[in-house]
Amino acid sequence: MHFRQIGNRFNIAESTSHGIITNCLLAINDVASEIIVWPTGVAALENIEKFNSLRGLSSFPNVFGCIDGCHINTLFPWEKRTKMPKLDRNMFCNRKQVPSVVLQGIVDAEMKFIDVFAGWPGRSHDARIYRCSKIGQLILNNPLSLFPKSCHILGDGAYPLTEGLMTPYKDNGNLSLRQKNFNYKLSSTRVLIEQAFGKLICRFRKLKHMDLYKKDFCGKVITAACCLHNICISNKDTFDAAVPSQTELNLQEIRNEVISGTTKRNLICDTLTIN
């Protein structure tokens, strides 16, 4: 980060600028769990009701949140200084051949982040990041600990279909009218997470390109930005904007979840009204 420019702007030493910014980021991260909060009790019911009325009669039913991943461009790991940890440069090169780190976010009906998992290398697939995140493990293993049985979060086709995570039908050119209707209504609600990412990056332009060599700091910067995003929304300060390894579930558990998710998805698909 440009500690020298910040120091010049406020007439302080570069080391002082570095210390202030570092302490501020660490302080925000320490209270992140009080700002990025998973809705429970009355707040959870209000959130579900807001989703149910989001698009009127075209609203996707019983949504609790929307999930997606966002790539934040950064620099390749720097290996010229001995105090920098040795990292595989290719890990951070995403499918567009650009170095990045990933922010996995879940937002509520007001586009506030209710869970973030930030800092994974850009080469990682969204599904792997999801399964390795704490929230992903809970949704896969024990979704009833997060939301009522009839509820779910919405994701795109990159995520695994389970009872707690609804994804669209794969469009192979042979979708029925009801399946196309399902995909349309899911997409019209899931767009909230895309809008939230758009607002986040437009508000904090540094996220367009984080020139940080220290990769373990990237997640802290992104999490701090998400906290400030939530504070801004809570205070009605908004605007229009364009848009480490954990044990994974075994294959049989994943197959069982897909079966349950498919059954639930087909049931919702059959009950949705076609506009």
Coordinates of C-alpha atoms in Angstrom, one line a residue:
M1 CA 0.0 0.0 0.0
H2 CA 1.1 3.6 -0.6
F3 CA 2.3 4.3 3.0
R4 CA 4.7 7.0 1.7
Q5 CA 2.0 8.9 -0.2
I6 CA -0.3 8.8 2.9
G7 CA 2.5 10.0 5.1
N8 CA 3.2 12.9 2.7
R9 CA -0.5 13.8 2.6
F10 CA -0.8 14.0 6.4
N11 CA 2.8 15.1 7.1
I12 CA 3.8 12.0 9.0
A13 CA 6.6 9.5 8.7
E14 CA 6.2 6.5 6.4
S15 CA 6.7 4.2 9.4
T16 CA 4.0 6.1 11.4
S17 CA 1.6 5.8 8.4
H18 CA 2.3 2.1 8.2
G19 CA 1.6 1.6 12.0
I20 CA -1.6 3.6 12.0
I21 CA -3.1 1.7 9.0
T22 CA -2.0 -1.7 10.3
N23 CA -3.4 -1.0 13.8
C24 CA -6.7 0.3 12.3
L25 CA -7.1 -2.8 10.1
L26 CA -6.4 -5.2 13.0
A27 CA -8.8 -3.3 15.2
I28 CA -11.6 -3.5 12.6
N29 CA -10.9 -7.2 12.1
D30 CA -11.1 -7.8 15.9
V31 CA -14.7 -6.5 16.0
A32 CA -15.7 -7.9 12.6
S33 CA -17.9 -10.6 14.2
E34 CA -20.0 -7.9 15.7
I35 CA -20.5 -6.1 12.4
I36 CA -20.8 -9.1 9.9
V37 CA -23.5 -11.0 11.8
W38 CA -25.5 -14.1 10.7
P39 CA -29.2 -13.2 11.4
T40 CA -30.9 -15.2 14.2
G41 CA -34.3 -15.0 15.9
V42 CA -36.5 -12.0 14.9
A43 CA -33.7 -10.7 12.6
A44 CA -33.7 -13.9 10.7
L45 CA -37.5 -13.9 10.2
E46 CA -37.4 -10.3 9.1
N47 CA -34.7 -11.1 6.6
I48 CA -36.7 -14.0 5.1
E49 CA -39.8 -11.8 4.8
K50 CA -37.8 -9.2 3.0
F51 CA -36.6 -11.7 0.5
N52 CA -40.1 -13.1 0.0
S53 CA -41.4 -9.6 -0.8
L54 CA -38.3 -8.5 -2.8
R55 CA -39.8 -9.2 -6.3
G56 CA -43.4 -9.3 -5.4
L57 CA -45.1 -12.4 -6.8
S58 CA -41.9 -13.2 -8.7
S59 CA -39.9 -13.6 -5.5
F60 CA -38.0 -16.8 -5.0
P61 CA -39.4 -18.4 -1.9
N62 CA -37.7 -18.9 1.5
V63 CA -34.4 -17.3 0.7
F64 CA -32.0 -16.6 3.6
G65 CA -29.1 -15.2 1.7
C66 CA -27.1 -15.1 -1.6
I67 CA -23.6 -16.4 -2.1
D68 CA -20.9 -15.8 -4.7
G69 CA -17.2 -15.3 -5.0
C70 CA -15.4 -12.1 -6.2
H71 CA -11.8 -11.9 -7.4
I72 CA -9.8 -9.0 -6.1
N73 CA -6.8 -8.2 -8.3
T74 CA -3.5 -8.1 -6.5
L75 CA 0.2 -8.5 -7.1
F76 CA 2.1 -11.8 -7.5
P77 CA 3.9 -12.9 -4.3
W78 CA 7.2 -11.2 -4.0
E79 CA 10.2 -13.4 -3.3
K80 CA 13.1 -10.9 -3.4
R81 CA 13.1 -10.3 0.4
T82 CA 14.0 -13.0 2.8
K83 CA 11.4 -12.0 5.3
M84 CA 8.6 -12.6 2.8
P85 CA 7.2 -16.2 3.0
K86 CA 7.8 -18.4 0.0
L87 CA 4.5 -18.8 -2.0
D88 CA 3.7 -20.5 -5.2
R89 CA 3.0 -17.6 -7.7
N90 CA 0.8 -19.8 -9.8
M91 CA -1.6 -20.3 -6.9
F92 CA -2.7 -16.6 -7.3
C93 CA -3.1 -16.7 -11.1
N94 CA -6.9 -17.0 -11.8
R95 CA -8.5 -18.3 -15.0
K96 CA -8.0 -14.9 -16.7
Q97 CA -4.2 -15.2 -15.9
V98 CA -4.4 -12.3 -13.5
P99 CA -3.1 -12.5 -9.9
S100 CA -6.0 -12.3 -7.4
V101 CA -7.4 -13.3 -4.1
V102 CA -11.0 -14.4 -3.6
L103 CA -13.7 -12.9 -1.4
Q104 CA -16.6 -15.4 -0.8
G105 CA -19.5 -13.4 0.5
I106 CA -23.1 -14.0 1.6
V107 CA -25.5 -11.1 1.8
D108 CA -29.0 -10.6 3.2
A109 CA -31.9 -8.9 1.6
E110 CA -30.4 -5.4 2.3
M111 CA -27.1 -6.3 0.6
K112 CA -25.3 -6.4 4.0
F113 CA -22.7 -9.1 4.3
I114 CA -23.7 -11.7 6.9
D115 CA -20.6 -13.9 6.2
V116 CA -17.3 -13.3 4.5
F117 CA -14.4 -15.7 3.8
A118 CA -11.5 -13.7 2.2
G119 CA -8.0 -14.2 1.1
W120 CA -7.8 -17.5 -0.7
P121 CA -5.6 -17.6 -3.8
G122 CA -7.3 -16.7 -7.1
R123 CA -6.6 -20.1 -8.7
S124 CA -9.0 -21.8 -6.2
H125 CA -12.4 -22.8 -7.5
D126 CA -15.5 -21.3 -5.9
A127 CA -16.8 -24.8 -4.9
R128 CA -13.6 -25.7 -3.1
I129 CA -13.4 -22.4 -1.2
Y130 CA -17.1 -22.9 -0.2
R131 CA -16.4 -26.5 1.1
C132 CA -13.3 -25.3 3.0
S133 CA -15.0 -22.3 4.6
K134 CA -16.6 -22.6 8.0
I135 CA -20.0 -21.5 6.7
G136 CA -19.8 -24.0 3.8
Q137 CA -19.1 -26.8 6.2
L138 CA -22.1 -25.9 8.3
I139 CA -24.5 -25.6 5.4
L140 CA -23.3 -29.0 4.1
N141 CA -23.3 -30.8 7.4
N142 CA -25.9 -29.0 9.6
P143 CA -28.0 -26.4 7.7
L144 CA -30.7 -26.5 10.4
S145 CA -28.2 -24.8 12.7
L146 CA -28.2 -21.7 10.4
F147 CA -31.8 -21.4 9.1
P148 CA -35.2 -23.2 9.1
K149 CA -35.6 -26.4 7.1
S150 CA -37.6 -24.8 4.3
C151 CA -35.0 -22.0 3.8
H152 CA -31.8 -21.9 1.7
I153 CA -29.2 -19.6 0.3
L154 CA -28.9 -19.0 -3.5
G155 CA -25.7 -19.6 -5.6
D156 CA -24.8 -19.9 -9.2
G157 CA -23.8 -23.1 -11.0
A158 CA -20.3 -23.1 -9.6
Y159 CA -21.6 -24.2 -6.2
P160 CA -22.8 -27.7 -5.2
L161 CA -26.6 -28.2 -5.1
T162 CA -27.7 -29.2 -1.6
E163 CA -30.8 -28.8 0.5
G164 CA -29.4 -25.7 2.0
L165 CA -28.0 -24.2 -1.2
M166 CA -30.2 -23.8 -4.3
T167 CA -28.4 -23.5 -7.7
P168 CA -29.9 -23.1 -11.2
Y169 CA -30.6 -26.0 -13.6
K170 CA -27.8 -26.5 -16.0
D171 CA -29.0 -25.1 -19.4
N172 CA -28.2 -27.8 -22.0
G173 CA -30.8 -26.4 -24.4
N174 CA -33.5 -28.8 -23.3
L175 CA -34.9 -27.0 -20.2
S176 CA -38.7 -27.1 -19.6
L177 CA -40.7 -23.9 -19.2
R178 CA -40.9 -24.5 -15.5
Q179 CA -37.1 -25.0 -15.2
K180 CA -36.4 -21.8 -17.2
N181 CA -38.9 -20.0 -14.9
F182 CA -37.1 -21.4 -11.8
N183 CA -33.7 -20.2 -13.2
Y184 CA -35.1 -16.7 -14.0
K185 CA -36.5 -16.2 -10.5
L186 CA -33.5 -17.6 -8.8
S187 CA -31.2 -15.3 -10.8
S188 CA -33.4 -12.2 -10.2
T189 CA -32.9 -12.7 -6.5
R190 CA -29.3 -13.9 -6.5
V191 CA -28.3 -10.7 -8.3
L192 CA -28.2 -9.0 -4.9
I193 CA -24.8 -10.5 -4.2
E194 CA -23.5 -9.1 -7.5
Q195 CA -24.9 -5.6 -6.6
A196 CA -23.3 -5.9 -3.1
F197 CA -19.9 -6.6 -4.7
G198 CA -20.4 -3.7 -7.1
K199 CA -21.2 -1.3 -4.2
L200 CA -18.2 -2.6 -2.2
I201 CA -15.7 -2.1 -4.9
C202 CA -17.1 1.3 -6.0
R203 CA -17.0 2.5 -2.5
F204 CA -13.5 1.2 -1.8
R205 CA -11.7 1.7 -5.1
K206 CA -8.5 0.2 -3.7
L207 CA -10.2 -3.2 -4.1
K208 CA -10.0 -2.8 -7.9
H209 CA -6.3 -3.6 -7.4
M210 CA -4.6 -4.2 -4.1
D211 CA -0.9 -3.7 -4.5
L212 CA 0.0 -5.8 -1.4
Y213 CA 2.9 -8.1 -1.5
K214 CA 2.1 -9.5 1.9
K215 CA -0.7 -12.0 1.0
D216 CA -1.7 -12.8 4.6
F217 CA -2.8 -9.1 4.9
C218 CA -5.1 -9.2 1.9
G219 CA -7.9 -11.0 3.7
K220 CA -7.7 -8.5 6.6
V221 CA -8.1 -5.5 4.2
I222 CA -11.1 -7.1 2.4
T223 CA -12.8 -8.1 5.7
A224 CA -12.3 -4.5 7.0
A225 CA -13.9 -3.1 3.8
C226 CA -16.9 -5.5 4.2
C227 CA -17.3 -4.3 7.8
L228 CA -17.3 -0.6 6.6
H229 CA -19.8 -1.5 3.8
N230 CA -22.2 -2.9 6.4
I231 CA -21.8 0.2 8.6
C232 CA -22.6 2.4 5.7
I233 CA -25.7 0.5 4.8
S234 CA -26.9 0.5 8.4
N235 CA -26.6 4.3 8.4
K236 CA -28.5 4.6 5.1
D237 CA -25.3 5.8 3.3
T238 CA -25.8 4.1 0.0
F239 CA -25.7 4.7 -3.8
D240 CA -26.4 3.0 -7.1
A241 CA -23.4 1.0 -8.5
A242 CA -22.9 -1.2 -11.5
V243 CA -22.4 -4.1 -11.1
P244 CA -5.9 -23.0 4.6
S245 CA -6.9 -26.5 4.0
Q246 CA -9.7 -28.2 5.8
T247 CA -11.1 -31.7 5.7
E248 CA -13.7 -31.9 2.9
L249 CA -16.8 -34.0 2.9
N250 CA -16.4 -37.5 1.5
L251 CA -18.0 -38.3 -1.9
Q252 CA -20.9 -40.3 -0.5
E253 CA -22.0 -37.4 1.8
I254 CA -21.8 -35.0 -1.2
R255 CA -23.9 -37.4 -3.3
N256 CA -26.6 -37.6 -0.6
E257 CA -26.7 -33.9 -0.3
V258 CA -27.1 -33.5 -4.1
I259 CA -30.0 -36.0 -4.0
S260 CA -31.7 -34.0 -1.3
G261 CA -31.0 -30.7 -3.0
T262 CA -32.4 -32.0 -6.4
T263 CA -35.6 -33.2 -4.7
K264 CA -36.1 -29.8 -3.1
R265 CA -35.2 -27.9 -6.2
N266 CA -37.7 -29.9 -8.3
L267 CA -40.4 -29.3 -5.7
I268 CA -39.8 -25.5 -5.7
C269 CA -39.7 -25.5 -9.5
D270 CA -43.1 -27.2 -9.7
T271 CA -44.7 -24.8 -7.2
L272 CA -43.5 -21.5 -8.7
T273 CA -46.0 -19.5 -10.7
I274 CA -45.1 -18.8 -14.3
N275 CA -45.3 -15.2 -15.3

